[in-house]
Coordinates of N, CA and C in Angstrom, one line a residue:
M7 N 18.2 6.0 10.1 CA 19.4 5.5 9.6 C 19.2 3.8 9.3
V8 N 18.6 3.2 10.0 CA 18.1 1.6 9.3 C 16.9 1.6 8.2
V9 N 16.4 2.7 7.9 CA 15.6 2.3 7.2 C 16.2 2.8 5.8
C10 N 17.2 4.3 5.7 CA 17.8 4.7 4.7 C 19.0 3.1 4.1
F11 N 19.5 2.7 5.0 CA 20.8 1.5 5.2 C 19.8 0.5 4.3
S12 N 17.9 0.1 4.6 CA 17.9 -0.8 3.8 C 17.3 -1.7 2.9
L13 N 16.9 0.6 2.2 CA 16.4 0.6 1.2 C 17.9 0.7 0.4
V14 N 18.3 1.5 0.5 CA 19.5 1.2 -0.3 C 19.9 -0.3 -0.5
L15 N 20.7 -1.2 0.2 CA 20.8 -2.7 0.7 C 19.9 -3.1 -0.5
A16 N 18.5 -2.8 -0.3 CA 17.8 -3.6 -1.2 C 17.9 -3.2 -2.8
V17 N 17.7 -1.9 -2.6 CA 17.9 -2.0 -4.4 C 19.6 -2.0 -5.0
F18 N 20.2 -2.1 -4.4 CA 21.9 -2.8 -5.1 C 21.7 -3.8 -4.7
V19 N 21.4 -4.8 -3.8 CA 21.0 -6.0 -4.2 C 20.6 -6.4 -5.8
S20 N 19.1 -6.1 -5.6 CA 17.6 -6.1 -6.3 C 18.9 -5.9 -8.2
I21 N 19.6 -4.8 -8.3 CA 20.2 -4.9 -9.9 C 21.9 -5.3 -9.7
L22 N 22.4 -5.9 -9.4 CA 23.9 -6.8 -9.0 C 23.2 -8.2 -8.9
Y23 N 22.3 -8.6 -8.0 CA 22.9 -9.8 -7.7 C 21.7 -10.7 -8.0
P24 N 20.0 -10.8 -8.0 CA 20.0 -12.2 -8.5 C 19.8 -11.8 -10.5
N25 N 19.5 -13.1 -10.7 CA 19.4 -13.5 -12.3 C 19.2 -12.6 -12.8
V26 N 19.4 -12.2 -14.3 CA 18.2 -11.7 -15.0 C 17.3 -12.7 -15.6
I27 N 16.1 -12.6 -16.0 CA 14.5 -13.4 -16.5 C 15.1 -13.2 -18.5
L28 N 15.8 -14.0 -18.9 CA 16.1 -13.5 -20.3 C 14.7 -13.5 -21.2
E29 N 13.9 -13.4 -21.2 CA 12.5 -13.6 -21.9 C 12.4 -11.6 -21.7
Q30 N 12.7 -11.5 -20.3 CA 12.0 -9.9 -20.2 C 13.0 -8.5 -20.3
G31 N 14.2 -9.5 -19.6 CA 15.4 -8.8 -19.5 C 16.1 -7.5 -18.6
I32 N 16.7 -6.9 -18.9 CA 16.8 -5.8 -17.5 C 15.9 -5.7 -16.8
S33 N 14.5 -4.9 -17.6 CA 13.5 -4.5 -16.9 C 13.3 -5.5 -15.0
H34 N 13.4 -6.7 -16.0 CA 12.5 -7.4 -14.8 C 12.8 -7.5 -13.1
R35 N 13.6 -6.5 -13.5 CA 14.1 -6.3 -11.6 C 13.3 -5.0 -10.8
I36 N 12.4 -4.7 -11.8 CA 11.5 -4.1 -11.0 C 10.5 -4.9 -10.0
F37 N 11.0 -5.6 -10.5 CA 9.8 -7.1 -10.0 C 10.0 -6.5 -8.3
Y38 N 11.1 -6.7 -7.9 CA 11.8 -6.7 -6.7 C 11.5 -5.0 -5.8
L39 N 10.8 -4.2 -6.8 CA 10.4 -2.9 -6.0 C 8.6 -3.2 -6.3
H40 N 8.7 -3.3 -6.6 CA 6.9 -3.7 -7.5 C 6.2 -5.0 -6.6
V41 N 6.9 -6.0 -5.9 CA 6.2 -6.5 -4.9 C 5.8 -6.1 -3.8
P42 N 7.2 -5.8 -3.3 CA 7.4 -4.9 -1.7 C 6.2 -4.3 -1.2
V43 N 6.1 -2.9 -2.8 CA 5.3 -2.1 -2.7 C 4.0 -2.4 -2.8
A44 N 3.7 -3.3 -3.4 CA 2.1 -4.0 -3.5 C 1.4 -4.5 -2.4
W45 N 2.7 -5.3 -1.8 CA 2.4 -6.3 -0.5 C 2.3 -4.7 0.4
V46 N 3.0 -4.0 0.7 CA 2.2 -2.5 2.0 C 1.5 -1.9 1.4
A47 N 1.1 -1.8 -0.1 CA 0.0 -1.4 -0.5 C -1.6 -1.8 0.2
L48 N -1.3 -3.3 0.3 CA -2.6 -3.9 0.4 C -2.1 -4.1 1.8
Y49 N -1.8 -4.0 2.7 CA -1.5 -3.9 4.1 C -2.0 -2.5 5.4
G50 N -2.4 -1.8 4.9 CA -2.3 -0.4 5.1 C -4.0 -0.1 5.4
P51 N -5.0 -0.7 4.3 CA -6.2 -0.3 3.6 C -6.3 -1.7 5.0
L52 N -5.9 -2.4 5.6 CA -6.0 -3.2 6.4 C -6.2 -2.8 8.2
L53 N -4.4 -2.3 8.2 CA -4.1 -1.9 8.8 C -5.7 -0.1 9.3
S54 N -6.0 0.1 8.4 CA -7.0 1.4 8.8 C -7.9 0.8 9.1
F55 N -8.5 -1.2 8.6 CA -9.6 -0.9 8.8 C -10.3 -1.6 10.7
V56 N -8.4 -1.9 11.0 CA -8.8 -2.3 12.4 C -8.7 -1.1 13.6
F57 N -7.5 0.1 12.9 CA -8.4 1.4 13.7 C -9.0 1.7 13.9
S58 N -10.1 1.1 12.1 CA -11.3 1.9 12.8 C -12.3 1.7 13.0
L59 N -12.4 0.3 13.5 CA -13.0 -0.8 14.4 C -12.7 -0.8 15.5
I60 N -11.4 -0.5 16.3 CA -11.2 0.8 17.9 C -11.5 1.7 17.7
Y61 N -11.6 2.6 16.7 CA -12.6 4.2 17.1 C -14.1 3.8 17.0
F62 N -14.7 2.8 16.3 CA -16.1 2.7 16.9 C -16.6 2.5 18.2
F63 N -15.4 1.2 18.5 CA -15.6 1.6 19.8 C -15.2 2.5 21.5
K64 N -14.0 3.1 21.0 CA -13.7 4.1 21.9 C -14.4 5.5 21.8
K65 N -14.2 5.8 20.4 CA -14.5 7.1 19.7 C -13.4 8.0 20.3
D66 N -12.4 7.3 20.5 CA -10.6 8.4 20.1 C -10.9 8.8 19.2
L67 N -10.7 10.1 18.3 CA -10.4 10.4 17.3 C -8.0 10.1 16.7
L68 N -8.0 9.7 17.7 CA -6.5 9.2 17.9 C -6.4 8.0 16.8
W69 N -7.2 7.5 16.9 CA -7.9 6.0 16.1 C -8.2 6.6 15.1
D70 N -9.1 7.1 14.9 CA -9.4 7.7 13.3 C -7.7 8.3 12.9
R71 N -7.3 9.1 13.5 CA -6.1 9.1 12.1 C -5.4 8.7 12.2
L72 N -5.2 7.6 12.9 CA -4.0 6.4 12.6 C -4.5 5.7 11.7
A73 N -6.2 5.5 11.6 CA -6.4 5.5 10.3 C -6.4 5.8 9.2
F74 N -6.3 6.9 9.4 CA -6.2 8.2 8.1 C -4.9 7.9 7.5
T75 N -4.4 7.9 8.6 CA -2.3 7.8 8.0 C -1.8 6.1 7.2
A76 N -2.4 5.3 7.9 CA -2.5 3.8 6.9 C -3.0 4.1 5.8
N77 N -4.4 4.9 5.7 CA -4.6 5.1 4.1 C -3.9 6.1 3.3
Q78 N -3.1 6.7 3.8 CA -3.0 7.7 3.3 C -1.5 6.9 2.1
L79 N -0.6 6.7 3.1 CA 0.4 5.9 3.1 C 0.1 4.7 1.9
A80 N -0.9 3.8 2.0 CA -1.4 2.4 1.0 C -1.9 3.2 -0.2
F81 N -2.5 4.6 -0.1 CA -2.4 5.0 -1.4 C -1.5 5.5 -2.2
V82 N -0.4 6.4 -1.5 CA 0.9 6.6 -2.0 C 1.8 5.6 -2.8
F83 N 2.1 4.4 -1.6 CA 2.1 2.8 -2.6 C 1.2 2.1 -3.3
A84 N 0.3 2.3 -3.6 CA -0.7 2.0 -4.4 C 0.1 2.7 -5.7
L85 N 0.3 4.0 -5.3 CA 1.0 5.0 -6.7 C 2.1 4.2 -7.2
G86 N 2.8 4.0 -6.6 CA 4.1 3.1 -6.9 C 4.0 1.8 -7.7
V87 N 2.9 0.8 -7.2 CA 2.8 0.0 -7.9 C 2.1 0.3 -9.4
L88 N 1.2 1.2 -9.1 CA 0.7 1.9 -10.7 C 2.0 1.8 -11.7
F89 N 2.4 3.2 -11.0 CA 3.7 3.3 -12.3 C 4.6 2.3 -12.5
S90 N 5.1 1.4 -11.3 CA 6.0 0.4 -11.3 C 5.5 -1.2 -12.3
G91 N 4.3 -1.3 -12.4 CA 3.5 -2.3 -12.7 C 3.9 -2.4 -14.6
P92 N 3.4 -1.9 -15.0 CA 2.7 -1.4 -16.1 C 4.5 -1.3 -17.3
I93 N 5.8 -0.9 -15.9 CA 7.1 -1.1 -16.9 C 6.8 -2.4 -16.8
W94 N 7.1 -3.3 -15.4 CA 7.2 -4.4 -15.9 C 6.5 -5.8 -16.9
A95 N 4.8 -5.2 -17.0 CA 4.2 -5.6 -17.5 C 4.2 -5.7 -18.9
Y96 N 4.7 -4.2 -19.8 CA 5.0 -3.5 -21.5 C 6.6 -5.6 -21.5
S97 N 7.2 -5.5 -20.5 CA 8.5 -6.2 -21.1 C 7.6 -7.4 -20.7
A98 N 7.0 -7.9 -19.8 CA 6.6 -9.2 -19.9 C 5.4 -9.6 -21.1
W99 N 4.6 -8.6 -21.0 CA 3.2 -9.2 -22.0 C 3.7 -7.8 -23.1
G100 N 4.0 -7.3 -23.5 CA 3.5 -6.5 -24.7 C 3.0 -5.3 -24.4
V101 N 2.7 -5.2 -23.5 CA 1.2 -4.5 -23.1 C 1.4 -3.7 -21.6
P102 N 0.9 -2.7 -21.3 CA 1.3 -2.0 -20.3 C 0.7 -2.4 -18.9
W103 N -1.1 -2.9 -19.7 CA -2.0 -2.8 -18.9 C -2.6 -4.4 -19.8
D104 N -3.2 -5.1 -19.0 CA -3.7 -6.7 -19.4 C -5.3 -6.0 -19.1
K105 N -6.5 -5.8 -19.6 CA -7.4 -5.6 -19.3 C -8.0 -6.9 -18.8
T106 N -7.6 -7.9 -19.1 CA -7.9 -9.3 -19.2 C -8.3 -10.0 -17.8
D107 N -7.0 -9.0 -17.0 CA -6.0 -9.4 -15.7 C -6.9 -8.9 -14.3
A108 N -7.3 -10.1 -13.5 CA -8.0 -10.3 -12.4 C -7.4 -9.5 -11.1
R109 N -6.0 -9.7 -11.1 CA -5.6 -8.9 -10.4 C -5.1 -6.9 -10.5
L110 N -5.0 -6.9 -11.5 CA -4.7 -6.2 -12.5 C -5.9 -4.5 -12.0
Q111 N -7.0 -5.5 -12.2 CA -8.6 -4.9 -12.2 C -8.8 -4.6 -11.0
S112 N -8.6 -5.4 -10.3 CA -9.1 -5.4 -8.9 C -8.3 -4.4 -7.5
F113 N -6.8 -4.2 -8.4 CA -6.4 -3.4 -7.6 C -6.7 -1.9 -8.1
F114 N -7.0 -1.9 -9.4 CA -7.6 -0.5 -10.1 C -8.8 0.2 -8.6
I115 N -9.2 -1.1 -9.2 CA -10.4 -0.4 -7.6 C -10.7 -0.1 -6.1
L116 N -9.0 -1.0 -5.9 CA -8.4 -0.4 -4.3 C -7.9 0.8 -4.7
C117 N -7.6 1.5 -5.8 CA -7.2 2.7 -5.5 C -8.4 3.8 -5.8
I118 N -9.0 3.2 -6.2 CA -10.1 3.8 -6.5 C -11.1 3.8 -5.1
S119 N -11.3 2.8 -4.3 CA -11.5 3.2 -2.9 C -10.8 3.9 -2.1
L120 N -9.5 4.0 -2.3 CA -8.7 5.0 -1.8 C -9.0 6.3 -1.8
L121 N -8.9 6.6 -3.1 CA -9.3 7.4 -3.2 C -10.3 8.4 -3.3
S122 N -12.2 7.8 -3.2 CA -13.3 8.4 -2.7 C -12.6 8.4 -1.0
Y123 N -12.1 7.6 0.0 CA -12.3 7.7 0.7 C -11.5 9.1 1.3
F124 N -10.5 9.5 0.2 CA -9.6 11.3 0.9 C -10.7 12.1 0.1
I125 N -11.9 11.7 -0.8 CA -12.5 13.0 -1.3 C -13.9 13.0 -0.1
F126 N -14.4 11.8 0.0 CA -15.6 11.9 0.7 C -14.9 12.9 2.8
R127 N -13.9 12.3 3.3 CA -13.3 12.5 4.2 C -13.0 14.5 4.2
Y128 N -12.5 14.4 3.5 CA -12.4 16.4 2.7 C -13.7 16.8 2.8
L129 N -14.9 16.2 2.1 CA -15.9 17.2 1.9 C -17.2 17.1 2.9
V130 N -16.1 16.5 4.1 CA -17.4 16.5 5.1 C -16.7 17.4 6.8
P131 N -16.6 18.2 6.5 CA -16.6 19.0 7.5 C -16.4 19.2 9.3
S132 N -17.2 18.6 9.9 CA -17.0 18.5 11.3 C -16.4 17.2 11.6
R133 N -15.1 17.4 12.4 CA -14.4 16.3 12.3 C -14.6 14.8 13.1
K134 N -16.2 14.7 14.2 CA -16.4 13.4 13.9 C -17.1 13.3 13.3
K135 N -17.6 14.0 12.4 CA -19.1 12.8 11.3 C -17.3 12.6 10.4
K136 N -16.7 13.2 10.0 CA -15.7 13.3 9.1 C -14.2 11.7 9.9
A137 N -14.7 11.7 11.4 CA -14.3 10.2 11.4 C -15.3 8.8 11.4
I138 N -16.7 9.0 11.7 CA -17.2 7.8 11.2 C -17.6 7.6 10.2
L139 N -17.7 8.9 8.7 CA -17.8 8.4 7.6 C -16.4 7.8 7.2
S140 N -15.5 8.2 7.3 CA -14.1 7.7 6.8 C -13.7 6.3 7.9
A141 N -14.4 5.9 9.2 CA -14.9 4.6 9.7 C -14.8 3.4 8.5
Y142 N -16.0 3.7 8.1 CA -17.3 2.9 7.2 C -16.5 3.4 6.2
L143 N -15.8 4.3 5.3 CA -15.2 3.5 4.4 C -13.8 2.5 4.2
S144 N -12.8 3.0 5.5 CA -12.1 1.9 5.5 C -12.6 0.7 5.7
V145 N -14.2 -0.1 6.0 CA -14.1 -1.1 5.5 C -14.5 -2.0 3.7
L146 N -14.6 -0.5 3.3 CA -14.7 -0.9 1.9 C -13.0 -0.8 1.3
C147 N -12.4 -0.4 1.7 CA -10.9 0.2 1.1 C -10.5 -1.2 2.0
A148 N -10.9 -1.6 3.0 CA -10.5 -3.0 3.7 C -10.7 -4.2 2.6
L149 N -12.1 -4.4 2.6 CA -12.7 -5.7 1.4 C -11.5 -4.8 0.5
S150 N -11.6 -4.2 -0.5 CA -11.1 -3.9 -2.2 C -9.9 -4.5 -1.7
A151 N -8.9 -4.6 -0.7 CA -7.4 -4.7 -0.1 C -7.7 -6.4 -0.4
V152 N -8.7 -6.9 0.1 CA -8.7 -8.0 0.6 C -8.9 -8.6 -0.7
L153 N -9.9 -8.5 -2.0 CA -10.4 -9.1 -2.8 C -9.2 -9.2 -4.1
T154 N -8.2 -8.2 -3.9 CA -7.3 -7.8 -4.6 C -6.2 -8.4 -4.0
W155 N -5.8 -9.2 -3.0 CA -4.8 -10.2 -2.7 C -5.9 -11.6 -3.4
G156 N -6.8 -11.7 -3.1 CA -7.6 -13.5 -3.4 C -7.6 -13.2 -5.0
A157 N -7.0 -12.2 -5.8 CA -8.1 -12.3 -7.3 C -7.3 -13.3 -7.9
I158 N -5.9 -13.5 -7.5 CA -5.2 -14.6 -8.1 C -4.6 -16.3 -7.5
R159 N -6.1 -15.7 -6.5 CA -6.5 -17.0 -5.9 C -8.0 -17.9 -5.9
W160 N -8.6 -17.1 -5.9 CA -9.9 -17.3 -5.6 C -10.4 -16.9 -7.3
I161 N -10.5 -16.1 -7.9 CA -11.3 -16.4 -9.5 C -10.9 -16.7 -9.9
E162 N -11.1 -16.7 -11.3 CA -10.9 -17.8 -12.3 C -10.0 -16.4 -13.1
N163 N -8.9 -16.6 -13.2 CA -8.4 -15.8 -14.0 C -7.4 -15.7 -15.5
P164 N -8.4 -15.0 -16.0 CA -7.9 -14.8 -17.3 C -6.6 -14.7 -18.2
G165 N -6.3 -13.3 -17.4 CA -4.7 -12.8 -18.0 C -3.6 -12.8 -17.9
N166 N -2.6 -12.2 -17.4 CA -1.5 -12.8 -17.9 C -0.5 -12.8 -16.4
H167 N -1.4 -12.3 -14.8 CA -1.3 -12.4 -13.7 C -0.4 -13.0 -13.5
P168 N 1.1 -13.6 -12.7 CA 1.4 -14.8 -11.6 C 0.9 -14.6 -10.8
G169 N 0.8 -16.4 -10.2 CA 0.5 -16.7 -9.3 C 1.3 -16.1 -8.1
S170 N 1.1 -16.7 -6.8 CA 1.5 -16.0 -6.0 C 2.5 -16.6 -5.7
V171 N 2.9 -15.8 -5.2 CA 5.0 -15.8 -5.5 C 5.5 -16.0 -3.8
L172 N 4.5 -17.0 -2.9 CA 4.3 -17.3 -1.9 C 4.8 -19.1 -1.8
G173 N 5.6 -19.6 -1.3 CA 5.5 -21.2 -1.7 C 5.9 -21.8 -3.2
K174 N 6.4 -20.8 -3.9 CA 6.9 -21.4 -4.7 C 8.2 -22.1 -5.3
G175 N 8.1 -23.5 -5.6 CA 9.7 -23.7 -5.7 C 10.5 -23.9 -6.2
G176 N 9.9 -22.7 -7.6 CA 10.5 -22.3 -9.0 C 11.2 -21.4 -9.0
M177 N 11.3 -20.4 -7.9 CA 11.6 -19.4 -7.6 C 13.1 -19.5 -7.5
D178 N 14.1 -18.7 -8.2 CA 15.9 -19.4 -7.5 C 16.1 -19.0 -7.2
S179 N 16.7 -19.3 -5.5 CA 17.1 -19.2 -4.8 C 17.8 -17.5 -4.3
D180 N 18.3 -17.2 -5.4 CA 19.1 -15.4 -5.7 C 17.5 -14.8 -5.6
M181 N 16.7 -15.1 -6.8 CA 15.7 -14.3 -6.2 C 14.6 -13.9 -5.4
K182 N 14.4 -15.5 -4.8 CA 13.7 -15.4 -3.4 C 14.4 -14.3 -2.2
Q183 N 15.7 -14.9 -1.8 CA 16.3 -13.5 -1.5 C 16.3 -12.5 -1.2
T184 N 16.3 -11.8 -2.3 CA 16.5 -10.5 -2.8 C 14.7 -9.7 -2.7
M185 N 14.1 -10.7 -3.0 CA 12.4 -10.4 -2.8 C 11.9 -9.9 -1.5
W186 N 12.8 -11.2 -0.4 CA 12.4 -10.7 1.1 C 13.1 -9.7 1.8
L187 N 14.4 -8.9 0.9 CA 15.0 -8.0 1.2 C 14.3 -7.1 1.1
G188 N 13.6 -6.9 -0.3 CA 12.6 -6.0 -0.2 C 11.8 -5.9 0.2
V189 N 11.0 -6.4 0.8 CA 10.1 -7.0 1.2 C 10.0 -6.5 2.5
I190 N 10.8 -6.5 3.3 CA 11.6 -6.0 4.7 C 12.1 -4.7 4.9
A191 N 13.0 -4.4 4.1 CA 13.1 -2.6 3.8 C 12.0 -1.6 3.1
Y192 N 11.0 -2.3 2.3 CA 9.7 -1.7 2.2 C 8.8 -1.2 3.5
H193 N 8.7 -2.4 4.0 CA 7.9 -2.3 5.4 C 9.0 -1.4 6.3
F194 N 9.8 -1.3 6.6 CA 11.1 -0.2 7.3 C 10.5 1.1 6.9
L195 N 10.5 0.9 5.4 CA 10.0 2.0 4.7 C 8.7 2.8 5.3
F196 N 7.6 1.8 5.6 CA 6.0 2.4 5.9 C 6.1 2.4 7.5
L197 N 7.1 1.5 8.0 CA 6.8 2.1 8.9 C 7.1 3.4 9.7
F198 N 8.3 3.8 9.3 CA 8.7 5.3 9.5 C 7.9 6.2 9.0
L199 N 7.8 6.5 7.9 CA 6.2 7.2 7.1 C 5.5 7.0 7.7
F200 N 4.8 6.1 8.2 CA 4.1 5.8 9.1 C 4.3 6.5 10.6
L201 N 5.3 6.8 11.1 CA 5.0 7.4 12.3 C 5.2 8.8 12.0
L202 N 6.3 9.3 11.0 CA 6.4 10.3 10.3 C 4.8 11.4 10.0
S203 N 4.5 10.7 9.5 CA 2.8 11.1 8.8 C 1.8 11.6 10.7
N204 N 1.9 10.2 11.0 CA 1.2 10.4 12.1 C 1.1 11.7 12.9
R205 N 2.3 12.1 13.4 CA 2.8 12.6 14.4 C 2.8 14.3 13.0
N206 N 2.8 14.2 11.9 CA 2.7 15.7 11.5 C 1.0 15.7 11.4
E207 N 0.0 15.0 11.4 CA -1.4 14.8 11.1 C -1.8 15.3 12.8
K208 N -0.9 14.8 13.7 CA -1.4 15.6 15.8 C -1.4 16.7 15.4
I209 N 0.3 17.3 14.9 CA 0.3 18.5 15.1 C -0.5 19.4 14.4
Q210 N -0.9 19.1 13.3 CA -2.1 19.7 13.0 C -3.3 19.7 13.3
E211 N -2.9 19.0 13.7 CA -5.2 19.1 14.8 C -4.8 20.1 16.0
L212 N -3.3 19.5 16.7 CA -3.4 20.4 18.0 C -3.5 22.3 17.5
S213 N -2.6 22.6 15.8 CA -2.6 23.9 15.6 C -3.9 24.4 15.2
N214 N -5.0 23.5 14.7 CA -6.1 24.0 14.2 C -7.4 24.3 15.2
A215 N -6.6 22.9 16.4 CA -7.6 23.8 17.9 C -7.1 24.7 18.1
I216 N -5.8 25.2 18.3 CA -5.5 26.4 19.1 C -6.1 27.2 18.2
R217 N -6.0 27.9 16.9 CA -6.4 28.5 15.4 C -8.1 29.0 16.1
S218 N -8.8 27.9 16.6 CA -10.5 28.1 17.0 C -10.2 28.2 17.8
E219 N -9.9 28.5 18.9 CA -9.5 29.1 20.3 C -9.6 30.7 20.4
L220 N -8.7 30.6 19.7 CA -8.5 31.9 19.5 C -9.2 32.6 18.6
N221 N -9.7 32.2 17.7 CA -10.8 32.8 17.1 C -12.1 33.1 17.7

């Protein structure tokens, strides 16, 4: 209920409340979807990395399942970024993808890293070996997420991507309020989907275990 309310509120506020940037027109409002979704896409691999570290020490498959769930959702939200980003970019820059932009290229690497995580995980049949390999791959995904976060902070960025929105005094109060509302709403969505997906994975594992015993 809280998730639905916060999402609906965030969408309506983003459409009706903040002023429109004249140079970009109405398409600028996708900013209030794009930025919160991108944040969640970056947090997911970091959570997976933490869960994977715990798995290394405890060898409990619970932590592998949690790491897998976090990367699953990170990939889903990353697809949301890839969908919304070109719409905003075309309005702001005149092209859907700026090949010289460090943030865009690093985010593309993050998506490839997450996709590799799922491919290699699928190819390994042994459950324990799958968990170990996934834990190492989670480190790669987390490094990609950190690199993406730091692309507009640490790298000489010749592209058009704006700098960090945190601490920017130039952002109007209506834009800040709407952005933070979106950040909260999409984090609620991430938490809800995380719990739901983890429960589904647990049921699937129990089902597979019962099927193996019966066979």
